[in-house]
Amino acid sequence: MNWQNFLEYMTRFRTDRILEQLHAWNLGDLSQNPYILGALALGIALPYFIGWKAVSGFIAGLGLFIYTLSFAVAQGTGTDGLYNGGIWIVIGGGVIACGLFIYLVFIRAE
């Protein structure tokens, strides 16, 4: 892989392209889909009751982060999302997701 191919590959990670892809995936609809929420709850509960608390914590942290992103995208992005509380949703949801992840993986798993 040469430098030109690397730069071409990195253009995929521009913010405008990432936001276009998130809107194409309808990420804002994930927070209201009962099948997604049920699958996430089952994916968290099943490993927890088996005894794999670290796996359950990882799935919970990842799921809560995705849920936070979907809720923030539903609120709107850009300056409109900032005025509607989108940035506080991402910050607060990220803190809650990271806190739950740390608790379930490192504290509760012992």
mmCIF file with all atom_site columns, N, CA and C in Angstrom, residues 1-2 16 20 29 34 37-39 46 52-54 57 75 80 83-84 89 97 100 103:
data_model
loop_
_atom_site.group_PDB
_atom_site.id
_atom_site.type_symbol
_atom_site.label_atom_id
_atom_site.label_alt_id
_atom_site.label_comp_id
_atom_site.label_asym_id
_atom_site.label_entity_id
_atom_site.label_seq_id
_atom_site.pdbx_PDB_ins_code
_atom_site.Cartn_x
_atom_site.Cartn_y
_atom_site.Cartn_z
_atom_site.occupancy
_atom_site.B_iso_or_equiv
_atom_site.pdbx_formal_charge
_atom_site.auth_seq_id
_atom_site.auth_comp_id
_atom_site.auth_asym_id
_atom_site.auth_atom_id
_atom_site.pdbx_PDB_model_num
ATOM 1  N N  . MET A 1 1   ? 0.848   -1.166  0.000  1.00 0.00 ? 1   MET A N  1
ATOM 2  C CA . MET A 1 1   ? 0.000   0.000   0.000  1.00 0.00 ? 1   MET A CA 1
ATOM 3  C C  . MET A 1 1   ? 0.898   1.234   0.000  1.00 0.00 ? 1   MET A C  1
ATOM 4  N N  . ASN A 1 2   ? 0.693   2.073   -0.981 1.00 0.00 ? 2   ASN A N  1
ATOM 5  C CA . ASN A 1 2   ? 1.504   3.284   -1.046 1.00 0.00 ? 2   ASN A CA 1
ATOM 6  C C  . ASN A 1 2   ? 0.750   4.448   -0.398 1.00 0.00 ? 2   ASN A C  1
ATOM 7  N N  . ASP A 1 16  ? -18.289 14.451  7.077  1.00 0.00 ? 16  ASP A N  1
ATOM 8  C CA . ASP A 1 16  ? -19.496 14.522  6.256  1.00 0.00 ? 16  ASP A CA 1
ATOM 9  C C  . ASP A 1 16  ? -19.853 13.154  5.674  1.00 0.00 ? 16  ASP A C  1
ATOM 10 N N  . GLU A 1 20  ? -23.265 11.016  6.498  1.00 0.00 ? 20  GLU A N  1
ATOM 11 C CA . GLU A 1 20  ? -24.091 10.501  5.405  1.00 0.00 ? 20  GLU A CA 1
ATOM 12 C C  . GLU A 1 20  ? -24.354 9.009   5.579  1.00 0.00 ? 20  GLU A C  1
ATOM 13 N N  . ASP A 1 29  ? -33.489 5.527   13.900 1.00 0.00 ? 29  ASP A N  1
ATOM 14 C CA . ASP A 1 29  ? -34.638 4.651   14.125 1.00 0.00 ? 29  ASP A CA 1
ATOM 15 C C  . ASP A 1 29  ? -34.329 3.478   15.044 1.00 0.00 ? 29  ASP A C  1
ATOM 16 N N  . PRO A 1 34  ? -38.470 -2.126  18.423 1.00 0.00 ? 34  PRO A N  1
ATOM 17 C CA . PRO A 1 34  ? -38.570 -3.072  19.540 1.00 0.00 ? 34  PRO A CA 1
ATOM 18 C C  . PRO A 1 34  ? -37.756 -4.343  19.331 1.00 0.00 ? 34  PRO A C  1
ATOM 19 N N  . LEU A 1 37  ? -34.152 -3.469  20.382 1.00 0.00 ? 37  LEU A N  1
ATOM 20 C CA . LEU A 1 37  ? -34.068 -3.334  21.838 1.00 0.00 ? 37  LEU A CA 1
ATOM 21 C C  . LEU A 1 37  ? -34.207 -4.684  22.534 1.00 0.00 ? 37  LEU A C  1
ATOM 22 N N  . GLY A 1 38  ? -35.098 -5.548  22.037 1.00 0.00 ? 38  GLY A N  1
ATOM 23 C CA . GLY A 1 38  ? -35.242 -6.885  22.608 1.00 0.00 ? 38  GLY A CA 1
ATOM 24 C C  . GLY A 1 38  ? -34.007 -7.739  22.400 1.00 0.00 ? 38  GLY A C  1
ATOM 25 N N  . ALA A 1 39  ? -33.414 -7.656  21.201 1.00 0.00 ? 39  ALA A N  1
ATOM 26 C CA . ALA A 1 39  ? -32.191 -8.410  20.923 1.00 0.00 ? 39  ALA A CA 1
ATOM 27 C C  . ALA A 1 39  ? -31.045 -7.919  21.800 1.00 0.00 ? 39  ALA A C  1
ATOM 28 N N  . LEU A 1 46  ? -28.472 -12.912 28.579 1.00 0.00 ? 46  LEU A N  1
ATOM 29 C CA . LEU A 1 46  ? -28.050 -14.302 28.413 1.00 0.00 ? 46  LEU A CA 1
ATOM 30 C C  . LEU A 1 46  ? -26.623 -14.545 28.903 1.00 0.00 ? 46  LEU A C  1
ATOM 31 N N  . TRP A 1 52  ? -20.934 -15.096 32.307 1.00 0.00 ? 52  TRP A N  1
ATOM 32 C CA . TRP A 1 52  ? -19.950 -14.331 31.541 1.00 0.00 ? 52  TRP A CA 1
ATOM 33 C C  . TRP A 1 52  ? -20.224 -12.847 31.729 1.00 0.00 ? 52  TRP A C  1
ATOM 34 N N  . LYS A 1 53  ? -19.917 -12.345 32.894 1.00 0.00 ? 53  LYS A N  1
ATOM 35 C CA . LYS A 1 53  ? -20.246 -10.962 33.214 1.00 0.00 ? 53  LYS A CA 1
ATOM 36 C C  . LYS A 1 53  ? -19.424 -9.967  32.396 1.00 0.00 ? 53  LYS A C  1
ATOM 37 N N  . ALA A 1 54  ? -18.217 -10.326 32.025 1.00 0.00 ? 54  ALA A N  1
ATOM 38 C CA . ALA A 1 54  ? -17.395 -9.434  31.216 1.00 0.00 ? 54  ALA A CA 1
ATOM 39 C C  . ALA A 1 54  ? -17.968 -9.291  29.808 1.00 0.00 ? 54  ALA A C  1
ATOM 40 N N  . GLY A 1 57  ? -21.059 -7.170  30.087 1.00 0.00 ? 57  GLY A N  1
ATOM 41 C CA . GLY A 1 57  ? -20.685 -5.769  30.253 1.00 0.00 ? 57  GLY A CA 1
ATOM 42 C C  . GLY A 1 57  ? -20.223 -5.136  28.965 1.00 0.00 ? 57  GLY A C  1
ATOM 43 N N  . GLN A 1 75  ? -32.163 13.469  17.341 1.00 0.00 ? 75  GLN A N  1
ATOM 44 C CA . GLN A 1 75  ? -32.341 14.851  17.774 1.00 0.00 ? 75  GLN A CA 1
ATOM 45 C C  . GLN A 1 75  ? -31.855 15.837  16.720 1.00 0.00 ? 75  GLN A C  1
ATOM 46 N N  . ASP A 1 80  ? -28.111 22.673  14.932 1.00 0.00 ? 80  ASP A N  1
ATOM 47 C CA . ASP A 1 80  ? -29.480 22.421  15.388 1.00 0.00 ? 80  ASP A CA 1
ATOM 48 C C  . ASP A 1 80  ? -29.486 21.364  16.487 1.00 0.00 ? 80  ASP A C  1
ATOM 49 N N  . TYR A 1 83  ? -28.341 22.837  19.837 1.00 0.00 ? 83  TYR A N  1
ATOM 50 C CA . TYR A 1 83  ? -29.357 23.614  20.545 1.00 0.00 ? 83  TYR A CA 1
ATOM 51 C C  . TYR A 1 83  ? -30.475 22.730  21.082 1.00 0.00 ? 83  TYR A C  1
ATOM 52 N N  . ASN A 1 84  ? -30.710 21.575  20.469 1.00 0.00 ? 84  ASN A N  1
ATOM 53 C CA . ASN A 1 84  ? -31.729 20.658  20.953 1.00 0.00 ? 84  ASN A CA 1
ATOM 54 C C  . ASN A 1 84  ? -31.196 19.722  22.035 1.00 0.00 ? 84  ASN A C  1
ATOM 55 N N  . ILE A 1 89  ? -26.675 14.826  25.171 1.00 0.00 ? 89  ILE A N  1
ATOM 56 C CA . ILE A 1 89  ? -27.110 13.439  25.081 1.00 0.00 ? 89  ILE A CA 1
ATOM 57 C C  . ILE A 1 89  ? -25.907 12.534  24.838 1.00 0.00 ? 89  ILE A C  1
ATOM 58 N N  . ALA A 1 97  ? -22.695 4.898   29.626 1.00 0.00 ? 97  ALA A N  1
ATOM 59 C CA . ALA A 1 97  ? -22.257 3.660   28.973 1.00 0.00 ? 97  ALA A CA 1
ATOM 60 C C  . ALA A 1 97  ? -20.878 3.240   29.465 1.00 0.00 ? 97  ALA A C  1
ATOM 61 N N  . LEU A 1 100 ? -21.174 2.006   33.164 1.00 0.00 ? 100 LEU A N  1
ATOM 62 C CA . LEU A 1 100 ? -21.744 0.663   33.251 1.00 0.00 ? 100 LEU A CA 1
ATOM 63 C C  . LEU A 1 100 ? -20.761 -0.385  32.748 1.00 0.00 ? 100 LEU A C  1
ATOM 64 N N  . TYR A 1 103 ? -18.105 -0.869  35.399 1.00 0.00 ? 103 TYR A N  1
ATOM 65 C CA . TYR A 1 103 ? -18.664 -1.577  36.547 1.00 0.00 ? 103 TYR A CA 1
ATOM 66 C C  . TYR A 1 103 ? -18.849 -3.067  36.244 1.00 0.00 ? 103 TYR A C  1
#
